[in-house]
PDB file of C-alpha atoms and ligand atoms in Angstrom:
ATOM      1  CA  MET E   1     -38.956   6.539 -42.534  1.00  0.00           C
ATOM      2  CA  LEU E   2     -38.033   4.977 -45.123  1.00  0.00           C
ATOM      3  CA  GLU E   3     -35.342   2.399 -44.795  1.00  0.00           C
ATOM      4  CA  ILE E   4     -33.239   0.660 -46.973  1.00  0.00           C
ATOM      5  CA  THR E   5     -31.669  -2.750 -46.807  1.00  0.00           C
ATOM      6  CA  PHE E   6     -30.439  -5.636 -48.855  1.00  0.00           C
ATOM      7  CA  ILE E   7     -31.158  -9.046 -49.392  1.00  0.00           C
ATOM      8  CA  PRO E   8     -28.325 -10.939 -50.925  1.00  0.00           C
ATOM      9  CA  ALA E   9     -29.362 -13.525 -53.683  1.00  0.00           C
ATOM     10  CA  LEU E  10     -27.145 -15.655 -56.439  1.00  0.00           C
ATOM     11  CA  ALA E  11     -23.637 -14.911 -56.407  1.00  0.00           C
ATOM     12  CA  ASP E  12     -23.430 -11.190 -56.214  1.00  0.00           C
ATOM     13  CA  ASN E  13     -26.913 -10.000 -56.971  1.00  0.00           C
ATOM     14  CA  TYR E  14     -28.621  -7.461 -54.483  1.00  0.00           C
ATOM     15  CA  ILE E  15     -32.368  -7.479 -54.062  1.00  0.00           C
ATOM     16  CA  TRP E  16     -32.878  -4.103 -52.432  1.00  0.00           C
ATOM     17  CA  LEU E  17     -35.851  -4.120 -49.507  1.00  0.00           C
ATOM     18  CA  LEU E  18     -37.393  -0.563 -48.909  1.00  0.00           C
ATOM     19  CA  HIS E  19     -39.540  -0.614 -45.718  1.00  0.00           C
ATOM     20  CA  ASP E  20     -41.247   1.998 -43.429  1.00  0.00           C
ATOM     21  CA  GLY E  21     -40.982  -0.466 -40.755  1.00  0.00           C
ATOM     22  CA  ASN E  22     -44.495  -2.513 -41.490  1.00  0.00           C
ATOM     23  CA  ASP E  23     -45.076  -2.018 -45.120  1.00  0.00           C
ATOM     24  CA  ALA E  24     -42.432  -2.940 -47.727  1.00  0.00           C
ATOM     25  CA  VAL E  25     -41.517  -2.998 -51.780  1.00  0.00           C
ATOM     26  CA  ILE E  26     -38.679  -4.579 -53.142  1.00  0.00           C
ATOM     27  CA  VAL E  27     -36.290  -4.286 -56.228  1.00  0.00           C
ATOM     28  CA  ASP E  28     -35.413  -7.232 -58.610  1.00  0.00           C
ATOM     29  CA  PRO E  29     -36.121 -10.122 -56.675  1.00  0.00           C
ATOM     30  CA  GLY E  30     -34.000 -12.501 -58.205  1.00  0.00           C
ATOM     31  CA  ASP E  31     -35.066 -15.043 -56.180  1.00  0.00           C
ATOM     32  CA  ALA E  32     -38.162 -16.059 -54.087  1.00  0.00           C
ATOM     33  CA  SER E  33     -37.118 -17.484 -51.089  1.00  0.00           C
ATOM     34  CA  ALA E  34     -34.538 -15.356 -49.557  1.00  0.00           C
ATOM     35  CA  VAL E  35     -37.248 -12.453 -49.775  1.00  0.00           C
ATOM     36  CA  ILE E  36     -40.532 -14.334 -48.433  1.00  0.00           C
ATOM     37  CA  TRP E  37     -37.972 -15.725 -45.613  1.00  0.00           C
ATOM     38  CA  ARG E  38     -37.212 -12.113 -44.691  1.00  0.00           C
ATOM     39  CA  LEU E  39     -40.532 -10.768 -45.308  1.00  0.00           C
ATOM     40  CA  LYS E  40     -41.714 -13.191 -42.472  1.00  0.00           C
ATOM     41  CA  ALA E  41     -38.856 -12.845 -40.156  1.00  0.00           C
ATOM     42  CA  GLU E  42     -39.552  -9.149 -40.250  1.00  0.00           C
ATOM     43  CA  SER E  43     -43.045  -9.085 -40.340  1.00  0.00           C
ATOM     44  CA  TYR E  44     -43.459  -6.132 -43.498  1.00  0.00           C
ATOM     45  CA  ASN E  45     -46.283  -6.321 -45.389  1.00  0.00           C
ATOM     46  CA  LEU E  46     -45.438  -6.637 -49.405  1.00  0.00           C
ATOM     47  CA  LYS E  47     -46.870  -3.897 -51.303  1.00  0.00           C
ATOM     48  CA  ALA E  48     -45.157  -3.592 -54.636  1.00  0.00           C
ATOM     49  CA  ILE E  49     -42.437  -5.133 -56.808  1.00  0.00           C
ATOM     50  CA  LEU E  50     -40.262  -2.913 -58.652  1.00  0.00           C
ATOM     51  CA  VAL E  51     -38.135  -4.703 -61.910  1.00  0.00           C
ATOM     52  CA  THR E  52     -35.904  -2.629 -63.490  1.00  0.00           C
ATOM     53  CA  HIS E  53     -35.257  -4.932 -66.808  1.00  0.00           C
ATOM     54  CA  HIS E  54     -35.954  -8.531 -67.905  1.00  0.00           C
ATOM     55  CA  HIS E  55     -32.940 -10.119 -67.082  1.00  0.00           C
ATOM     56  CA  VAL E  56     -33.511 -13.303 -65.079  1.00  0.00           C
ATOM     57  CA  ASP E  57     -31.039 -12.392 -62.335  1.00  0.00           C
ATOM     58  CA  HIS E  58     -33.393  -9.841 -61.866  1.00  0.00           C
ATOM     59  CA  GLN E  59     -36.965 -11.042 -62.043  1.00  0.00           C
ATOM     60  CA  ALA E  60     -36.543 -15.331 -61.298  1.00  0.00           C
ATOM     61  CA  GLY E  61     -38.506 -14.674 -58.274  1.00  0.00           C
ATOM     62  CA  LEU E  62     -41.490 -13.501 -59.699  1.00  0.00           C
ATOM     63  CA  PRO E  63     -43.618 -16.479 -60.028  1.00  0.00           C
ATOM     64  CA  THR E  64     -43.399 -17.479 -56.860  1.00  0.00           C
ATOM     65  CA  LEU E  65     -43.127 -14.214 -54.751  1.00  0.00           C
ATOM     66  CA  LEU E  66     -46.768 -13.547 -56.858  1.00  0.00           C
ATOM     67  CA  GLU E  67     -48.336 -16.947 -55.246  1.00  0.00           C
ATOM     68  CA  ASN E  68     -47.656 -15.666 -51.910  1.00  0.00           C
ATOM     69  CA  TYR E  69     -48.132 -11.868 -52.293  1.00  0.00           C
ATOM     70  CA  PRO E  70     -50.674 -11.088 -55.121  1.00  0.00           C
ATOM     71  CA  VAL E  71     -48.917  -7.461 -55.288  1.00  0.00           C
ATOM     72  CA  PRO E  72     -48.644  -4.909 -58.255  1.00  0.00           C
ATOM     73  CA  VAL E  73     -45.307  -5.266 -60.136  1.00  0.00           C
ATOM     74  CA  TYR E  74     -44.027  -2.218 -61.703  1.00  0.00           C
ATOM     75  CA  ALA E  75     -41.614  -2.815 -64.584  1.00  0.00           C
ATOM     76  CA  PRO E  76     -40.451  -1.623 -68.454  1.00  0.00           C
ATOM     77  CA  ALA E  77     -43.876  -1.904 -70.429  1.00  0.00           C
ATOM     78  CA  SER E  78     -41.115  -2.977 -73.750  1.00  0.00           C
ATOM     79  CA  GLU E  79     -39.517  -5.877 -72.050  1.00  0.00           C
ATOM     80  CA  SER E  80     -40.650  -9.720 -71.167  1.00  0.00           C
ATOM     81  CA  ILE E  81     -41.631  -9.626 -67.478  1.00  0.00           C
ATOM     82  CA  THR E  82     -43.645 -12.243 -65.995  1.00  0.00           C
ATOM     83  CA  GLY E  83     -46.549 -11.094 -63.781  1.00  0.00           C
ATOM     84  CA  ARG E  84     -46.117  -7.153 -64.519  1.00  0.00           C
ATOM     85  CA  SER E  85     -49.302  -5.370 -63.708  1.00  0.00           C
ATOM     86  CA  ARG E  86     -48.054  -1.916 -64.391  1.00  0.00           C
ATOM     87  CA  PRO E  87     -45.673  -1.328 -67.237  1.00  0.00           C
ATOM     88  CA  LEU E  88     -43.681   1.552 -67.355  1.00  0.00           C
ATOM     89  CA  SER E  89     -42.086   3.443 -69.847  1.00  0.00           C
ATOM     90  CA  GLY E  90     -40.092   6.186 -68.210  1.00  0.00           C
ATOM     91  CA  GLY E  91     -41.174   9.843 -67.219  1.00  0.00           C
ATOM     92  CA  GLU E  92     -43.919   8.320 -64.921  1.00  0.00           C
ATOM     93  CA  SER E  93     -43.944   9.422 -61.217  1.00  0.00           C
ATOM     94  CA  ILE E  94     -45.615   6.534 -59.038  1.00  0.00           C
ATOM     95  CA  GLU E  95     -46.447   6.439 -55.503  1.00  0.00           C
ATOM     96  CA  LEU E  96     -44.480   4.057 -53.096  1.00  0.00           C
ATOM     97  CA  LEU E  97     -44.976   3.348 -49.146  1.00  0.00           C
ATOM     98  CA  GLY E  98     -46.521   7.311 -49.748  1.00  0.00           C
ATOM     99  CA  MET E  99     -43.643   8.590 -51.179  1.00  0.00           C
ATOM    100  CA  ALA E 100     -43.114   9.108 -54.859  1.00  0.00           C
ATOM    101  CA  CYS E 101     -41.193   7.549 -57.034  1.00  0.00           C
ATOM    102  CA  GLU E 102     -39.761   8.863 -59.968  1.00  0.00           C
ATOM    103  CA  VAL E 103     -39.473   6.525 -63.366  1.00  0.00           C
ATOM    104  CA  ILE E 104     -36.529   7.188 -65.405  1.00  0.00           C
ATOM    105  CA  ALA E 105     -35.401   5.246 -68.717  1.00  0.00           C
ATOM    106  CA  ILE E 106     -32.198   4.536 -68.687  1.00  0.00           C
ATOM    107  CA  PRO E 107     -31.623   2.214 -72.009  1.00  0.00           C
ATOM    108  CA  GLY E 108     -28.632   0.833 -72.978  1.00  0.00           C
ATOM    109  CA  HIS E 109     -27.676  -2.691 -70.512  1.00  0.00           C
ATOM    110  CA  THR E 110     -31.287  -3.567 -72.300  1.00  0.00           C
ATOM    111  CA  LEU E 111     -33.497  -1.477 -74.283  1.00  0.00           C
ATOM    112  CA  GLY E 112     -36.253  -1.018 -71.754  1.00  0.00           C
ATOM    113  CA  HIS E 113     -34.140  -0.441 -68.523  1.00  0.00           C
ATOM    114  CA  LEU E 114     -35.663   1.718 -66.129  1.00  0.00           C
ATOM    115  CA  ALA E 115     -34.599   3.326 -62.597  1.00  0.00           C
ATOM    116  CA  TYR E 116     -36.336   4.140 -59.951  1.00  0.00           C
ATOM    117  CA  LEU E 117     -35.792   7.607 -57.901  1.00  0.00           C
ATOM    118  CA  ILE E 118     -37.483   7.613 -54.273  1.00  0.00           C
ATOM    119  CA  SER E 119     -36.433   9.799 -51.619  1.00  0.00           C
ATOM    120  CA  GLY E 120     -32.700  10.583 -53.120  1.00  0.00           C
ATOM    121  CA  ALA E 121     -32.344   6.510 -53.297  1.00  0.00           C
ATOM    122  CA  LEU E 122     -31.666   5.511 -57.230  1.00  0.00           C
ATOM    123  CA  PHE E 123     -32.448   1.978 -57.943  1.00  0.00           C
ATOM    124  CA  CYS E 124     -30.414   1.658 -61.295  1.00  0.00           C
ATOM    125  CA  GLY E 125     -30.421  -2.298 -62.178  1.00  0.00           C
ATOM    126  CA  ASP E 126     -26.908  -3.079 -64.030  1.00  0.00           C
ATOM    127  CA  THR E 127     -26.270   0.194 -65.788  1.00  0.00           C
ATOM    128  CA  LEU E 128     -25.187   2.272 -63.130  1.00  0.00           C
ATOM    129  CA  PHE E 129     -22.553   0.171 -61.225  1.00  0.00           C
ATOM    130  CA  THR E 130     -20.505   1.436 -58.812  1.00  0.00           C
ATOM    131  CA  GLY E 131     -17.157   2.341 -60.195  1.00  0.00           C
ATOM    132  CA  GLY E 132     -18.781   1.248 -63.260  1.00  0.00           C
ATOM    133  CA  CYS E 133     -21.586   0.228 -65.485  1.00  0.00           C
ATOM    134  CA  GLY E 134     -22.920  -2.725 -67.189  1.00  0.00           C
ATOM    135  CA  ARG E 135     -22.631  -4.147 -70.623  1.00  0.00           C
ATOM    136  CA  LEU E 136     -24.302  -3.103 -73.278  1.00  0.00           C
ATOM    137  CA  PHE E 137     -26.243  -6.284 -74.557  1.00  0.00           C
ATOM    138  CA  GLU E 138     -28.968  -4.353 -76.356  1.00  0.00           C
ATOM    139  CA  GLY E 139     -28.236  -0.550 -76.871  1.00  0.00           C
ATOM    140  CA  THR E 140     -25.661   1.374 -78.339  1.00  0.00           C
ATOM    141  CA  PRO E 141     -22.756   3.424 -76.815  1.00  0.00           C
ATOM    142  CA  ALA E 142     -24.626   6.759 -77.956  1.00  0.00           C
ATOM    143  CA  GLN E 143     -27.462   5.334 -75.877  1.00  0.00           C
ATOM    144  CA  MET E 144     -25.799   4.363 -72.574  1.00  0.00           C
ATOM    145  CA  VAL E 145     -23.908   7.328 -72.891  1.00  0.00           C
ATOM    146  CA  ASP E 146     -26.913   9.609 -72.677  1.00  0.00           C
ATOM    147  CA  SER E 147     -28.665   7.167 -69.736  1.00  0.00           C
ATOM    148  CA  LEU E 148     -25.765   7.745 -67.910  1.00  0.00           C
ATOM    149  CA  ALA E 149     -25.856  11.344 -68.378  1.00  0.00           C
ATOM    150  CA  LYS E 150     -29.350  11.666 -67.206  1.00  0.00           C
ATOM    151  CA  LEU E 151     -28.438   9.899 -63.732  1.00  0.00           C
ATOM    152  CA  ALA E 152     -24.998  11.795 -63.313  1.00  0.00           C
ATOM    153  CA  SER E 153     -27.620  15.301 -63.691  1.00  0.00           C
ATOM    154  CA  LEU E 154     -29.267  14.113 -60.295  1.00  0.00           C
ATOM    155  CA  PRO E 155     -28.041  15.814 -56.879  1.00  0.00           C
ATOM    156  CA  ASP E 156     -24.513  14.746 -55.965  1.00  0.00           C
ATOM    157  CA  GLU E 157     -25.747  13.486 -52.631  1.00  0.00           C
ATOM    158  CA  THR E 158     -27.991  10.531 -54.242  1.00  0.00           C
ATOM    159  CA  LEU E 159     -27.233   7.297 -53.151  1.00  0.00           C
ATOM    160  CA  ILE E 160     -26.583   4.477 -56.187  1.00  0.00           C
ATOM    161  CA  TYR E 161     -28.101   1.147 -55.283  1.00  0.00           C
ATOM    162  CA  CYS E 162     -27.583  -0.787 -58.488  1.00  0.00           C
ATOM    163  CA  GLY E 163     -27.689  -4.426 -58.573  1.00  0.00           C
ATOM    164  CA  HIS E 164     -25.064  -6.103 -58.076  1.00  0.00           C
ATOM    165  CA  GLU E 165     -21.389  -6.070 -55.598  1.00  0.00           C
ATOM    166  CA  TYR E 166     -19.021  -5.416 -58.467  1.00  0.00           C
ATOM    167  CA  THR E 167     -16.738  -2.372 -56.718  1.00  0.00           C
ATOM    168  CA  GLU E 168     -13.851  -3.924 -56.487  1.00  0.00           C
ATOM    169  CA  VAL E 169     -12.979  -5.519 -59.669  1.00  0.00           C
ATOM    170  CA  ASN E 170     -14.948  -1.948 -61.307  1.00  0.00           C
ATOM    171  CA  LEU E 171     -12.381   0.031 -59.320  1.00  0.00           C
ATOM    172  CA  ARG E 172      -9.363  -2.462 -60.658  1.00  0.00           C
ATOM    173  CA  PHE E 173     -10.560  -1.431 -63.748  1.00  0.00           C
ATOM    174  CA  SER E 174     -10.936   2.295 -63.078  1.00  0.00           C
ATOM    175  CA  MET E 175      -7.200   2.575 -61.754  1.00  0.00           C
ATOM    176  CA  ALA E 176      -5.882   1.262 -64.790  1.00  0.00           C
ATOM    177  CA  VAL E 177      -7.737   4.015 -66.886  1.00  0.00           C
ATOM    178  CA  GLU E 178      -6.648   6.711 -64.429  1.00  0.00           C
ATOM    179  CA  PRO E 179      -3.531   5.509 -62.578  1.00  0.00           C
ATOM    180  CA  GLY E 180      -3.143   9.172 -61.356  1.00  0.00           C
ATOM    181  CA  ASN E 181      -6.778   9.584 -59.489  1.00  0.00           C
ATOM    182  CA  VAL E 182      -6.151   9.610 -55.799  1.00  0.00           C
ATOM    183  CA  LEU E 183      -9.987   9.427 -55.084  1.00  0.00           C
ATOM    184  CA  THR E 184      -9.841   5.835 -56.847  1.00  0.00           C
ATOM    185  CA  ALA E 185      -7.097   4.167 -55.264  1.00  0.00           C
ATOM    186  CA  LYS E 186      -8.425   5.570 -51.772  1.00  0.00           C
ATOM    187  CA  ARG E 187     -12.059   4.279 -53.017  1.00  0.00           C
ATOM    188  CA  SER E 188     -10.160   1.004 -54.198  1.00  0.00           C
ATOM    189  CA  ALA E 189      -8.922   0.369 -50.668  1.00  0.00           C
ATOM    190  CA  GLU E 190     -12.056   1.336 -48.930  1.00  0.00           C
ATOM    191  CA  ALA E 191     -14.008  -1.304 -50.995  1.00  0.00           C
ATOM    192  CA  SER E 192     -11.190  -4.312 -50.478  1.00  0.00           C
ATOM    193  CA  PHE E 193     -11.243  -3.680 -46.900  1.00  0.00           C
ATOM    194  CA  MET E 194     -15.049  -3.479 -46.370  1.00  0.00           C
ATOM    195  CA  ARG E 195     -15.388  -6.441 -48.503  1.00  0.00           C
ATOM    196  CA  LEU E 196     -12.555  -8.440 -46.201  1.00  0.00           C
ATOM    197  CA  ARG E 197     -15.250  -7.403 -43.630  1.00  0.00           C
ATOM    198  CA  GLY E 198     -18.113  -9.065 -45.581  1.00  0.00           C
ATOM    199  CA  ARG E 199     -19.788  -5.883 -45.820  1.00  0.00           C
ATOM    200  CA  PRO E 200     -21.864  -4.673 -48.990  1.00  0.00           C
ATOM    201  CA  THR E 201     -20.083  -1.664 -50.669  1.00  0.00           C
ATOM    202  CA  VAL E 202     -23.341  -0.571 -52.180  1.00  0.00           C
ATOM    203  CA  PRO E 203     -24.919   2.386 -51.960  1.00  0.00           C
ATOM    204  CA  SER E 204     -22.002   4.704 -52.980  1.00  0.00           C
ATOM    205  CA  THR E 205     -23.221   8.217 -53.624  1.00  0.00           C
ATOM    206  CA  LEU E 206     -23.338   9.875 -57.116  1.00  0.00           C
ATOM    207  CA  LEU E 207     -20.565  12.559 -55.999  1.00  0.00           C
ATOM    208  CA  GLN E 208     -18.031   9.451 -55.462  1.00  0.00           C
ATOM    209  CA  GLU E 209     -18.918   7.796 -59.145  1.00  0.00           C
ATOM    210  CA  LYS E 210     -18.576  11.523 -60.587  1.00  0.00           C
ATOM    211  CA  GLN E 211     -15.196  11.451 -58.979  1.00  0.00           C
ATOM    212  CA  THR E 212     -13.543   7.838 -59.639  1.00  0.00           C
ATOM    213  CA  ASN E 213     -15.840   5.606 -62.322  1.00  0.00           C
ATOM    214  CA  PRO E 214     -14.479   6.131 -65.555  1.00  0.00           C
ATOM    215  CA  PHE E 215     -17.810   5.665 -67.392  1.00  0.00           C
ATOM    216  CA  LEU E 216     -18.872   9.242 -65.969  1.00  0.00           C
ATOM    217  CA  ARG E 217     -15.820  10.630 -66.869  1.00  0.00           C
ATOM    218  CA  CYS E 218     -15.450  10.561 -70.642  1.00  0.00           C
ATOM    219  CA  SER E 219     -14.828  14.301 -71.192  1.00  0.00           C
ATOM    220  CA  GLU E 220     -11.980  14.152 -68.455  1.00  0.00           C
ATOM    221  CA  PRO E 221      -8.677  14.744 -70.379  1.00  0.00           C
ATOM    222  CA  ALA E 222      -6.963  12.068 -68.348  1.00  0.00           C
ATOM    223  CA  VAL E 223      -9.419   9.630 -69.415  1.00  0.00           C
ATOM    224  CA  VAL E 224      -9.261  10.613 -73.188  1.00  0.00           C
ATOM    225  CA  ALA E 225      -6.110  10.256 -73.124  1.00  0.00           C
ATOM    226  CA  ALA E 226      -6.197   6.680 -71.688  1.00  0.00           C
ATOM    227  CA  ALA E 227      -8.736   5.834 -74.265  1.00  0.00           C
ATOM    228  CA  ARG E 228      -6.775   7.223 -77.318  1.00  0.00           C
ATOM    229  CA  GLN E 229      -4.053   4.986 -76.237  1.00  0.00           C
ATOM    230  CA  ARG E 230      -6.448   1.887 -77.245  1.00  0.00           C
ATOM    231  CA  ASN E 231      -8.062   3.858 -79.680  1.00  0.00           C
ATOM    232  CA  PRO E 232      -6.487   6.843 -81.698  1.00  0.00           C
ATOM    233  CA  ALA E 233     -10.078   7.589 -83.179  1.00  0.00           C
ATOM    234  CA  ALA E 234     -11.614   8.040 -79.723  1.00  0.00           C
ATOM    235  CA  ASN E 235     -12.413  11.827 -79.940  1.00  0.00           C
ATOM    236  CA  ASP E 236     -15.371  12.229 -78.460  1.00  0.00           C
ATOM    237  CA  PRO E 237     -17.439  11.079 -75.598  1.00  0.00           C
ATOM    238  CA  VAL E 238     -19.099   8.173 -77.022  1.00  0.00           C
ATOM    239  CA  SER E 239     -15.873   6.827 -78.803  1.00  0.00           C
ATOM    240  CA  VAL E 240     -14.494   7.471 -75.673  1.00  0.00           C
ATOM    241  CA  PHE E 241     -17.088   5.282 -73.728  1.00  0.00           C
ATOM    242  CA  ALA E 242     -17.072   2.903 -76.467  1.00  0.00           C
ATOM    243  CA  THR E 243     -13.531   2.146 -76.365  1.00  0.00           C
ATOM    244  CA  LEU E 244     -13.347   1.859 -72.693  1.00  0.00           C
ATOM    245  CA  ARG E 245     -16.462  -0.417 -72.375  1.00  0.00           C
ATOM    246  CA  GLU E 246     -14.800  -2.645 -74.807  1.00  0.00           C
ATOM    247  CA  TRP E 247     -11.272  -2.368 -72.938  1.00  0.00           C
ATOM    248  CA  LYS E 248     -13.290  -3.288 -70.100  1.00  0.00           C
ATOM    249  CA  ASN E 249     -15.286  -6.381 -71.105  1.00  0.00           C
ATOM    250  CA  GLU E 250     -11.441  -7.689 -72.471  1.00  0.00           C
ATOM    251  CA  PHE E 251      -9.859  -6.546 -68.466  1.00  0.00           C
ATOM    252  CA  CYS E 252     -12.334  -8.737 -66.482  1.00  0.00           C
TER     253      CYS E 252
HETATM  254 ZN1   ZN M 301     -28.722  -7.316 -66.289  1.00  0.00          ZN
HETATM  255 FE1   FE M 302     -27.975  -8.337 -63.315  1.00  0.00          FE
END
């Protein structure tokens, strides 16, 4: 039985820890000390490390972790990742903790960005966020729209384990885009309630994202209308997406 918990790191990163009670896998170790402390406290055997993309807050813990645990590091083949031993480019299926894990290429935030899907849990780094999406540091709006569409085609009950706790601020933007979306208003209030109690708002479900995340709603009439108020030329999903992404960059 797979369990998934988080190790908070840096300002707002989540390092995900998957375990079966004995063996463990971690995702995006931006910091080593918290991971080592947790593995020792729980007496887990670390079996592998997954990395979604090259940004430092997702891989800075690798050198110290590898000194202590010489395990395989699965990571994008086309990005610079310390200690990567299993280069991946998407489309592969690997085995982790006795389970199949699908590797999905989702360029946009970075060009080699990968997502990992294991037992209905999606580890999508900084591409799809709860309530939002990552910035386009390397890719184009069209690439990000394609990547988000790939993720949106997964089953509605897929759990979205992203790399940061950004839900509250993301949903504030969602409400600016779609003030009439009652599901967004409800989700936003729930997220604030959870954060006040120090609880994570991650994971969400893909269904929640499809209902309230404007970046997955670029064909919804209300979202298109909001984008057109900023940019009258926004008339297809890619230009609506690009308009929302630029609006979000200014928003917060
Ligand atoms: Zn990043
Ligand atoms: Fe990040």
